[in-house]
């Protein structure tokens, strides 16, 4: 009898694509976006680096095309990415978020029964003061099953949100995804992240007027880089305030340019910023005084279609007397 040899090459030769992607996301997306997502998925499954330049060269697209596609899939909730820095050897950091599938209610209840998760969900109902809906049950099951939250971590997540007066289970799911992307997989890490968030992240989001959501991974990356500059929160908030005044929007890249310039200038305190402002003001005034002044003219010739006629002067008293004389006639 001949021997049959089996080789497990599935992990290296196959990229698994959920039917949920085909049935819902693929049908709505641009064809180029689908190609980019599939290539990113292929690289991630094989623990290979994901670089914008590499994606653009492989698919014969521009780097802007790649970034547009990645932003699209980020909005779809299928991945999160941090844009690369200005350094030439910087690569793209992508965290693939496990896709949320449609769970069967009977299967969920059967799987939960008699487990620690059942006790955690009972605690959630106690906090909320009502039974969980099927959609809310699906969210908690997704957090436990796909994001691999232990019962202790899930309990901490619920308490964390409730103490901040956030009783929406959808909000809790968003926080869980955010923790997953940051590699928070224990209560200890969650508490440490909470302290850091309160000290560093919350003031920035508040300064930018963002209160309806958590920061994305790209925004967190900016905040972490600002903290690595050694700046106090007061300096970072000042940069955010100036960004809003200049751009009228929460632009993390613009604030990053301000803080990068301050770092190069050796800023260590708010007084250093004030000194830079005075120096800049004095330089601007000196430049304005040294600039040659244009000779003044009572009237400038213009080529505007509404002003390309000869200007005339009128005797308004004479015009008024003529008008009255005409009316008498």
mmCIF file with all atom_site columns, N, CA, C and O in Angstrom, residues 71-114:
data_model
loop_
_atom_site.group_PDB
_atom_site.id
_atom_site.type_symbol
_atom_site.label_atom_id
_atom_site.label_alt_id
_atom_site.label_comp_id
_atom_site.label_asym_id
_atom_site.label_entity_id
_atom_site.label_seq_id
_atom_site.pdbx_PDB_ins_code
_atom_site.Cartn_x
_atom_site.Cartn_y
_atom_site.Cartn_z
_atom_site.occupancy
_atom_site.B_iso_or_equiv
_atom_site.pdbx_formal_charge
_atom_site.auth_seq_id
_atom_site.auth_comp_id
_atom_site.auth_asym_id
_atom_site.auth_atom_id
_atom_site.pdbx_PDB_model_num
ATOM 1   N N  . UNK A 1 71  ? -6.917  54.991 3.663  1.00 0.00 ? 71  UNK A N  1
ATOM 2   C CA . UNK A 1 71  ? -7.860  55.811 4.419  1.00 0.00 ? 71  UNK A CA 1
ATOM 3   C C  . UNK A 1 71  ? -9.279  55.282 4.247  1.00 0.00 ? 71  UNK A C  1
ATOM 4   O O  . UNK A 1 71  ? -10.080 55.278 5.201  1.00 0.00 ? 71  UNK A O  1
ATOM 5   N N  . UNK A 1 72  ? -9.614  54.817 3.039  1.00 0.00 ? 72  UNK A N  1
ATOM 6   C CA . UNK A 1 72  ? -10.948 54.273 2.778  1.00 0.00 ? 72  UNK A CA 1
ATOM 7   C C  . UNK A 1 72  ? -11.208 53.041 3.641  1.00 0.00 ? 72  UNK A C  1
ATOM 8   O O  . UNK A 1 72  ? -12.251 52.919 4.295  1.00 0.00 ? 72  UNK A O  1
ATOM 9   N N  . UNK A 1 73  ? -10.236 52.107 3.656  1.00 0.00 ? 73  UNK A N  1
ATOM 10  C CA . UNK A 1 73  ? -10.430 50.876 4.418  1.00 0.00 ? 73  UNK A CA 1
ATOM 11  C C  . UNK A 1 73  ? -10.409 51.143 5.920  1.00 0.00 ? 73  UNK A C  1
ATOM 12  O O  . UNK A 1 73  ? -11.023 50.410 6.698  1.00 0.00 ? 73  UNK A O  1
ATOM 13  N N  . UNK A 1 74  ? -9.719  52.232 6.320  1.00 0.00 ? 74  UNK A N  1
ATOM 14  C CA . UNK A 1 74  ? -9.735  52.603 7.737  1.00 0.00 ? 74  UNK A CA 1
ATOM 15  C C  . UNK A 1 74  ? -11.138 53.056 8.133  1.00 0.00 ? 74  UNK A C  1
ATOM 16  O O  . UNK A 1 74  ? -11.641 52.705 9.198  1.00 0.00 ? 74  UNK A O  1
ATOM 17  N N  . UNK A 1 75  ? -11.792 53.849 7.246  1.00 0.00 ? 75  UNK A N  1
ATOM 18  C CA . UNK A 1 75  ? -13.153 54.292 7.525  1.00 0.00 ? 75  UNK A CA 1
ATOM 19  C C  . UNK A 1 75  ? -14.124 53.119 7.532  1.00 0.00 ? 75  UNK A C  1
ATOM 20  O O  . UNK A 1 75  ? -15.125 53.133 8.248  1.00 0.00 ? 75  UNK A O  1
ATOM 21  N N  . UNK A 1 76  ? -13.818 52.092 6.722  1.00 0.00 ? 76  UNK A N  1
ATOM 22  C CA . UNK A 1 76  ? -14.673 50.905 6.691  1.00 0.00 ? 76  UNK A CA 1
ATOM 23  C C  . UNK A 1 76  ? -14.474 50.034 7.931  1.00 0.00 ? 76  UNK A C  1
ATOM 24  O O  . UNK A 1 76  ? -15.226 49.088 8.169  1.00 0.00 ? 76  UNK A O  1
ATOM 25  N N  . UNK A 1 77  ? -13.442 50.348 8.722  1.00 0.00 ? 77  UNK A N  1
ATOM 26  C CA . UNK A 1 77  ? -13.202 49.610 9.955  1.00 0.00 ? 77  UNK A CA 1
ATOM 27  C C  . UNK A 1 77  ? -12.450 48.307 9.771  1.00 0.00 ? 77  UNK A C  1
ATOM 28  O O  . UNK A 1 77  ? -12.433 47.461 10.663 1.00 0.00 ? 77  UNK A O  1
ATOM 29  N N  . UNK A 1 78  ? -11.776 48.134 8.614  1.00 0.00 ? 78  UNK A N  1
ATOM 30  C CA . UNK A 1 78  ? -11.068 46.882 8.351  1.00 0.00 ? 78  UNK A CA 1
ATOM 31  C C  . UNK A 1 78  ? -9.595  46.946 8.707  1.00 0.00 ? 78  UNK A C  1
ATOM 32  O O  . UNK A 1 78  ? -8.946  45.916 8.846  1.00 0.00 ? 78  UNK A O  1
ATOM 33  N N  . UNK A 1 79  ? -9.056  48.135 8.840  1.00 0.00 ? 79  UNK A N  1
ATOM 34  C CA . UNK A 1 79  ? -7.661  48.259 9.260  1.00 0.00 ? 79  UNK A CA 1
ATOM 35  C C  . UNK A 1 79  ? -7.429  49.636 9.826  1.00 0.00 ? 79  UNK A C  1
ATOM 36  O O  . UNK A 1 79  ? -8.221  50.556 9.615  1.00 0.00 ? 79  UNK A O  1
ATOM 37  N N  . UNK A 1 80  ? -6.356  49.771 10.560 1.00 0.00 ? 80  UNK A N  1
ATOM 38  C CA . UNK A 1 80  ? -5.903  51.057 11.082 1.00 0.00 ? 80  UNK A CA 1
ATOM 39  C C  . UNK A 1 80  ? -4.450  51.216 10.676 1.00 0.00 ? 80  UNK A C  1
ATOM 40  O O  . UNK A 1 80  ? -3.693  50.241 10.669 1.00 0.00 ? 80  UNK A O  1
ATOM 41  N N  . UNK A 1 81  ? -4.059  52.421 10.295 1.00 0.00 ? 81  UNK A N  1
ATOM 42  C CA . UNK A 1 81  ? -2.662  52.607 9.924  1.00 0.00 ? 81  UNK A CA 1
ATOM 43  C C  . UNK A 1 81  ? -2.164  53.956 10.392 1.00 0.00 ? 81  UNK A C  1
ATOM 44  O O  . UNK A 1 81  ? -2.933  54.893 10.572 1.00 0.00 ? 81  UNK A O  1
ATOM 45  N N  . UNK A 1 82  ? -0.864  54.015 10.616 1.00 0.00 ? 82  UNK A N  1
ATOM 46  C CA . UNK A 1 82  ? -0.192  55.262 10.950 1.00 0.00 ? 82  UNK A CA 1
ATOM 47  C C  . UNK A 1 82  ? 0.625   55.685 9.759  1.00 0.00 ? 82  UNK A C  1
ATOM 48  O O  . UNK A 1 82  ? 1.427   54.902 9.249  1.00 0.00 ? 82  UNK A O  1
ATOM 49  N N  . UNK A 1 83  ? 0.412   56.931 9.314  1.00 0.00 ? 83  UNK A N  1
ATOM 50  C CA . UNK A 1 83  ? 1.163   57.427 8.171  1.00 0.00 ? 83  UNK A CA 1
ATOM 51  C C  . UNK A 1 83  ? 2.638   57.489 8.519  1.00 0.00 ? 83  UNK A C  1
ATOM 52  O O  . UNK A 1 83  ? 3.014   57.810 9.648  1.00 0.00 ? 83  UNK A O  1
ATOM 53  N N  . UNK A 1 84  ? 3.517   57.194 7.558  1.00 0.00 ? 84  UNK A N  1
ATOM 54  C CA . UNK A 1 84  ? 4.954   57.212 7.837  1.00 0.00 ? 84  UNK A CA 1
ATOM 55  C C  . UNK A 1 84  ? 5.457   58.608 8.090  1.00 0.00 ? 84  UNK A C  1
ATOM 56  O O  . UNK A 1 84  ? 4.883   59.574 7.627  1.00 0.00 ? 84  UNK A O  1
ATOM 57  N N  . UNK A 1 85  ? 6.529   58.710 8.838  1.00 0.00 ? 85  UNK A N  1
ATOM 58  C CA . UNK A 1 85  ? 7.130   60.007 9.108  1.00 0.00 ? 85  UNK A CA 1
ATOM 59  C C  . UNK A 1 85  ? 7.909   60.472 7.889  1.00 0.00 ? 85  UNK A C  1
ATOM 60  O O  . UNK A 1 85  ? 7.967   59.813 6.865  1.00 0.00 ? 85  UNK A O  1
ATOM 61  N N  . UNK A 1 86  ? 8.530   61.641 8.017  1.00 0.00 ? 86  UNK A N  1
ATOM 62  C CA . UNK A 1 86  ? 9.276   62.191 6.897  1.00 0.00 ? 86  UNK A CA 1
ATOM 63  C C  . UNK A 1 86  ? 10.626  61.525 6.686  1.00 0.00 ? 86  UNK A C  1
ATOM 64  O O  . UNK A 1 86  ? 11.325  61.826 5.732  1.00 0.00 ? 86  UNK A O  1
ATOM 65  N N  . UNK A 1 87  ? 10.986  60.620 7.584  1.00 0.00 ? 87  UNK A N  1
ATOM 66  C CA . UNK A 1 87  ? 12.267  59.946 7.435  1.00 0.00 ? 87  UNK A CA 1
ATOM 67  C C  . UNK A 1 87  ? 12.227  58.995 6.243  1.00 0.00 ? 87  UNK A C  1
ATOM 68  O O  . UNK A 1 87  ? 11.241  58.286 6.025  1.00 0.00 ? 87  UNK A O  1
ATOM 69  N N  . UNK A 1 88  ? 13.270  58.942 5.424  1.00 0.00 ? 88  UNK A N  1
ATOM 70  C CA . UNK A 1 88  ? 13.239  58.161 4.200  1.00 0.00 ? 88  UNK A CA 1
ATOM 71  C C  . UNK A 1 88  ? 13.066  56.669 4.415  1.00 0.00 ? 88  UNK A C  1
ATOM 72  O O  . UNK A 1 88  ? 12.518  55.980 3.565  1.00 0.00 ? 88  UNK A O  1
ATOM 73  N N  . UNK A 1 89  ? 13.524  56.121 5.547  1.00 0.00 ? 89  UNK A N  1
ATOM 74  C CA . UNK A 1 89  ? 13.442  54.684 5.743  1.00 0.00 ? 89  UNK A CA 1
ATOM 75  C C  . UNK A 1 89  ? 12.229  54.272 6.584  1.00 0.00 ? 89  UNK A C  1
ATOM 76  O O  . UNK A 1 89  ? 12.142  53.143 7.030  1.00 0.00 ? 89  UNK A O  1
ATOM 77  N N  . UNK A 1 90  ? 11.300  55.224 6.800  1.00 0.00 ? 90  UNK A N  1
ATOM 78  C CA . UNK A 1 90  ? 10.125  54.915 7.613  1.00 0.00 ? 90  UNK A CA 1
ATOM 79  C C  . UNK A 1 90  ? 9.160   54.047 6.828  1.00 0.00 ? 90  UNK A C  1
ATOM 80  O O  . UNK A 1 90  ? 8.937   54.255 5.649  1.00 0.00 ? 90  UNK A O  1
ATOM 81  N N  . UNK A 1 91  ? 8.593   53.061 7.490  1.00 0.00 ? 91  UNK A N  1
ATOM 82  C CA . UNK A 1 91  ? 7.628   52.173 6.840  1.00 0.00 ? 91  UNK A CA 1
ATOM 83  C C  . UNK A 1 91  ? 6.261   52.377 7.443  1.00 0.00 ? 91  UNK A C  1
ATOM 84  O O  . UNK A 1 91  ? 6.102   52.989 8.494  1.00 0.00 ? 91  UNK A O  1
ATOM 85  N N  . UNK A 1 92  ? 5.266   51.870 6.762  1.00 0.00 ? 92  UNK A N  1
ATOM 86  C CA . UNK A 1 92  ? 3.885   52.012 7.171  1.00 0.00 ? 92  UNK A CA 1
ATOM 87  C C  . UNK A 1 92  ? 3.557   51.012 8.273  1.00 0.00 ? 92  UNK A C  1
ATOM 88  O O  . UNK A 1 92  ? 3.911   49.847 8.181  1.00 0.00 ? 92  UNK A O  1
ATOM 89  N N  . UNK A 1 93  ? 2.891   51.500 9.330  1.00 0.00 ? 93  UNK A N  1
ATOM 90  C CA . UNK A 1 93  ? 2.483   50.624 10.419 1.00 0.00 ? 93  UNK A CA 1
ATOM 91  C C  . UNK A 1 93  ? 0.991   50.370 10.310 1.00 0.00 ? 93  UNK A C  1
ATOM 92  O O  . UNK A 1 93  ? 0.201   51.301 10.402 1.00 0.00 ? 93  UNK A O  1
ATOM 93  N N  . UNK A 1 94  ? 0.619   49.115 10.095 1.00 0.00 ? 94  UNK A N  1
ATOM 94  C CA . UNK A 1 94  ? -0.787  48.764 9.915  1.00 0.00 ? 94  UNK A CA 1
ATOM 95  C C  . UNK A 1 94  ? -1.186  47.707 10.928 1.00 0.00 ? 94  UNK A C  1
ATOM 96  O O  . UNK A 1 94  ? -0.492  46.730 11.122 1.00 0.00 ? 94  UNK A O  1
ATOM 97  N N  . UNK A 1 95  ? -2.298  47.949 11.591 1.00 0.00 ? 95  UNK A N  1
ATOM 98  C CA . UNK A 1 95  ? -2.870  46.971 12.496 1.00 0.00 ? 95  UNK A CA 1
ATOM 99  C C  . UNK A 1 95  ? -4.206  46.531 11.908 1.00 0.00 ? 95  UNK A C  1
ATOM 100 O O  . UNK A 1 95  ? -5.122  47.342 11.797 1.00 0.00 ? 95  UNK A O  1
ATOM 101 N N  . UNK A 1 96  ? -4.297  45.298 11.539 1.00 0.00 ? 96  UNK A N  1
ATOM 102 C CA . UNK A 1 96  ? -5.529  44.790 10.962 1.00 0.00 ? 96  UNK A CA 1
ATOM 103 C C  . UNK A 1 96  ? -6.523  44.473 12.072 1.00 0.00 ? 96  UNK A C  1
ATOM 104 O O  . UNK A 1 96  ? -6.229  43.724 13.000 1.00 0.00 ? 96  UNK A O  1
ATOM 105 N N  . UNK A 1 97  ? -7.700  45.066 11.985 1.00 0.00 ? 97  UNK A N  1
ATOM 106 C CA . UNK A 1 97  ? -8.731  44.853 12.988 1.00 0.00 ? 97  UNK A CA 1
ATOM 107 C C  . UNK A 1 97  ? -9.552  43.627 12.591 1.00 0.00 ? 97  UNK A C  1
ATOM 108 O O  . UNK A 1 97  ? -10.015 43.528 11.455 1.00 0.00 ? 97  UNK A O  1
ATOM 109 N N  . UNK A 1 98  ? -9.729  42.666 13.499 1.00 0.00 ? 98  UNK A N  1
ATOM 110 C CA . UNK A 1 98  ? -10.551 41.497 13.175 1.00 0.00 ? 98  UNK A CA 1
ATOM 111 C C  . UNK A 1 98  ? -11.942 41.920 12.724 1.00 0.00 ? 98  UNK A C  1
ATOM 112 O O  . UNK A 1 98  ? -12.568 42.792 13.343 1.00 0.00 ? 98  UNK A O  1
ATOM 113 N N  . UNK A 1 99  ? -12.402 41.338 11.667 1.00 0.00 ? 99  UNK A N  1
ATOM 114 C CA . UNK A 1 99  ? -13.691 41.710 11.112 1.00 0.00 ? 99  UNK A CA 1
ATOM 115 C C  . UNK A 1 99  ? -14.828 41.189 11.974 1.00 0.00 ? 99  UNK A C  1
ATOM 116 O O  . UNK A 1 99  ? -14.797 40.066 12.477 1.00 0.00 ? 99  UNK A O  1
ATOM 117 N N  . UNK A 1 100 ? -15.822 42.039 12.152 1.00 0.00 ? 100 UNK A N  1
ATOM 118 C CA . UNK A 1 100 ? -16.986 41.657 12.942 1.00 0.00 ? 100 UNK A CA 1
ATOM 119 C C  . UNK A 1 100 ? -18.003 40.977 12.029 1.00 0.00 ? 100 UNK A C  1
ATOM 120 O O  . UNK A 1 100 ? -18.533 41.596 11.101 1.00 0.00 ? 100 UNK A O  1
ATOM 121 N N  . UNK A 1 101 ? -18.276 39.721 12.282 1.00 0.00 ? 101 UNK A N  1
ATOM 122 C CA . UNK A 1 101 ? -19.214 38.977 11.454 1.00 0.00 ? 101 UNK A CA 1
ATOM 123 C C  . UNK A 1 101 ? -20.587 38.965 12.127 1.00 0.00 ? 101 UNK A C  1
ATOM 124 O O  . UNK A 1 101 ? -20.749 39.376 13.275 1.00 0.00 ? 101 UNK A O  1
ATOM 125 N N  . UNK A 1 102 ? -21.577 38.475 11.409 1.00 0.00 ? 102 UNK A N  1
ATOM 126 C CA . UNK A 1 102 ? -22.931 38.361 11.956 1.00 0.00 ? 102 UNK A CA 1
ATOM 127 C C  . UNK A 1 102 ? -23.038 37.063 12.748 1.00 0.00 ? 102 UNK A C  1
ATOM 128 O O  . UNK A 1 102 ? -22.969 35.972 12.163 1.00 0.00 ? 102 UNK A O  1
ATOM 129 N N  . UNK A 1 103 ? -23.176 37.205 14.056 1.00 0.00 ? 103 UNK A N  1
ATOM 130 C CA . UNK A 1 103 ? -23.261 36.031 14.913 1.00 0.00 ? 103 UNK A CA 1
ATOM 131 C C  . UNK A 1 103 ? -24.720 35.560 15.026 1.00 0.00 ? 103 UNK A C  1
ATOM 132 O O  . UNK A 1 103 ? -25.649 36.378 15.097 1.00 0.00 ? 103 UNK A O  1
ATOM 133 N N  . UNK A 1 104 ? -24.914 34.272 15.061 1.00 0.00 ? 104 UNK A N  1
ATOM 134 C CA . UNK A 1 104 ? -26.230 33.693 15.292 1.00 0.00 ? 104 UNK A CA 1
ATOM 135 C C  . UNK A 1 104 ? -26.556 33.776 16.779 1.00 0.00 ? 104 UNK A C  1
ATOM 136 O O  . UNK A 1 104 ? -25.742 33.388 17.628 1.00 0.00 ? 104 UNK A O  1
ATOM 137 N N  . UNK A 1 105 ? -27.734 34.316 17.109 1.00 0.00 ? 105 UNK A N  1
ATOM 138 C CA . UNK A 1 105 ? -28.092 34.551 18.505 1.00 0.00 ? 105 UNK A CA 1
ATOM 139 C C  . UNK A 1 105 ? -28.101 33.253 19.317 1.00 0.00 ? 105 UNK A C  1
ATOM 140 O O  . UNK A 1 105 ? -27.566 33.203 20.431 1.00 0.00 ? 105 UNK A O  1
ATOM 141 N N  . UNK A 1 106 ? -28.675 32.197 18.759 1.00 0.00 ? 106 UNK A N  1
ATOM 142 C CA . UNK A 1 106 ? -28.741 30.920 19.480 1.00 0.00 ? 106 UNK A CA 1
ATOM 143 C C  . UNK A 1 106 ? -27.353 30.351 19.719 1.00 0.00 ? 106 UNK A C  1
ATOM 144 O O  . UNK A 1 106 ? -27.059 29.836 20.807 1.00 0.00 ? 106 UNK A O  1
ATOM 145 N N  . UNK A 1 107 ? -26.475 30.484 18.726 1.00 0.00 ? 107 UNK A N  1
ATOM 146 C CA . UNK A 1 107 ? -25.102 29.977 18.872 1.00 0.00 ? 107 UNK A CA 1
ATOM 147 C C  . UNK A 1 107 ? -24.346 30.759 19.930 1.00 0.00 ? 107 UNK A C  1
ATOM 148 O O  . UNK A 1 107 ? -23.562 30.189 20.709 1.00 0.00 ? 107 UNK A O  1
ATOM 149 N N  . UNK A 1 108 ? -24.561 32.087 19.964 1.00 0.00 ? 108 UNK A N  1
ATOM 150 C CA . UNK A 1 108 ? -23.888 32.908 20.972 1.00 0.00 ? 108 UNK A CA 1
ATOM 151 C C  . UNK A 1 108 ? -24.328 32.518 22.373 1.00 0.00 ? 108 UNK A C  1
ATOM 152 O O  . UNK A 1 108 ? -23.500 32.330 23.268 1.00 0.00 ? 108 UNK A O  1
ATOM 153 N N  . UNK A 1 109 ? -25.624 32.422 22.562 1.00 0.00 ? 109 UNK A N  1
ATOM 154 C CA . UNK A 1 109 ? -26.144 32.086 23.888 1.00 0.00 ? 109 UNK A CA 1
ATOM 155 C C  . UNK A 1 109 ? -25.655 30.715 24.343 1.00 0.00 ? 109 UNK A C  1
ATOM 156 O O  . UNK A 1 109 ? -25.333 30.518 25.525 1.00 0.00 ? 109 UNK A O  1
ATOM 157 N N  . UNK A 1 110 ? -25.577 29.778 23.415 1.00 0.00 ? 110 UNK A N  1
ATOM 158 C CA . UNK A 1 110 ? -25.093 28.443 23.745 1.00 0.00 ? 110 UNK A CA 1
ATOM 159 C C  . UNK A 1 110 ? -23.621 28.475 24.128 1.00 0.00 ? 110 UNK A C  1
ATOM 160 O O  . UNK A 1 110 ? -23.181 27.794 25.068 1.00 0.00 ? 110 UNK A O  1
ATOM 161 N N  . UNK A 1 111 ? -22.831 29.279 23.398 1.00 0.00 ? 111 UNK A N  1
ATOM 162 C CA . UNK A 1 111 ? -21.400 29.369 23.658 1.00 0.00 ? 111 UNK A CA 1
ATOM 163 C C  . UNK A 1 111 ? -21.112 30.092 24.974 1.00 0.00 ? 111 UNK A C  1
ATOM 164 O O  . UNK A 1 111 ? -20.134 29.788 25.663 1.00 0.00 ? 111 UNK A O  1
ATOM 165 N N  . UNK A 1 112 ? -21.943 31.068 25.340 1.00 0.00 ? 112 UNK A N  1
ATOM 166 C CA . UNK A 1 112 ? -21.722 31.889 26.531 1.00 0.00 ? 112 UNK A CA 1
ATOM 167 C C  . UNK A 1 112 ? -22.155 31.170 27.806 1.00 0.00 ? 112 UNK A C  1
ATOM 168 O O  . UNK A 1 112 ? -21.555 31.353 28.873 1.00 0.00 ? 112 UNK A O  1
ATOM 169 N N  . UNK A 1 113 ? -23.169 30.335 27.707 1.00 0.00 ? 113 UNK A N  1
ATOM 170 C CA . UNK A 1 113 ? -23.785 29.725 28.881 1.00 0.00 ? 113 UNK A CA 1
ATOM 171 C C  . UNK A 1 113 ? -22.759 28.969 29.735 1.00 0.00 ? 113 UNK A C  1
ATOM 172 O O  . UNK A 1 113 ? -21.981 28.161 29.245 1.00 0.00 ? 113 UNK A O  1
ATOM 173 N N  . UNK A 1 114 ? -22.740 29.271 31.016 1.00 0.00 ? 114 UNK A N  1
ATOM 174 C CA . UNK A 1 114 ? -21.875 28.581 31.955 1.00 0.00 ? 114 UNK A CA 1
ATOM 175 C C  . UNK A 1 114 ? -20.430 29.039 31.961 1.00 0.00 ? 114 UNK A C  1
ATOM 176 O O  . UNK A 1 114 ? -19.583 28.420 32.608 1.00 0.00 ? 114 UNK A O  1
#
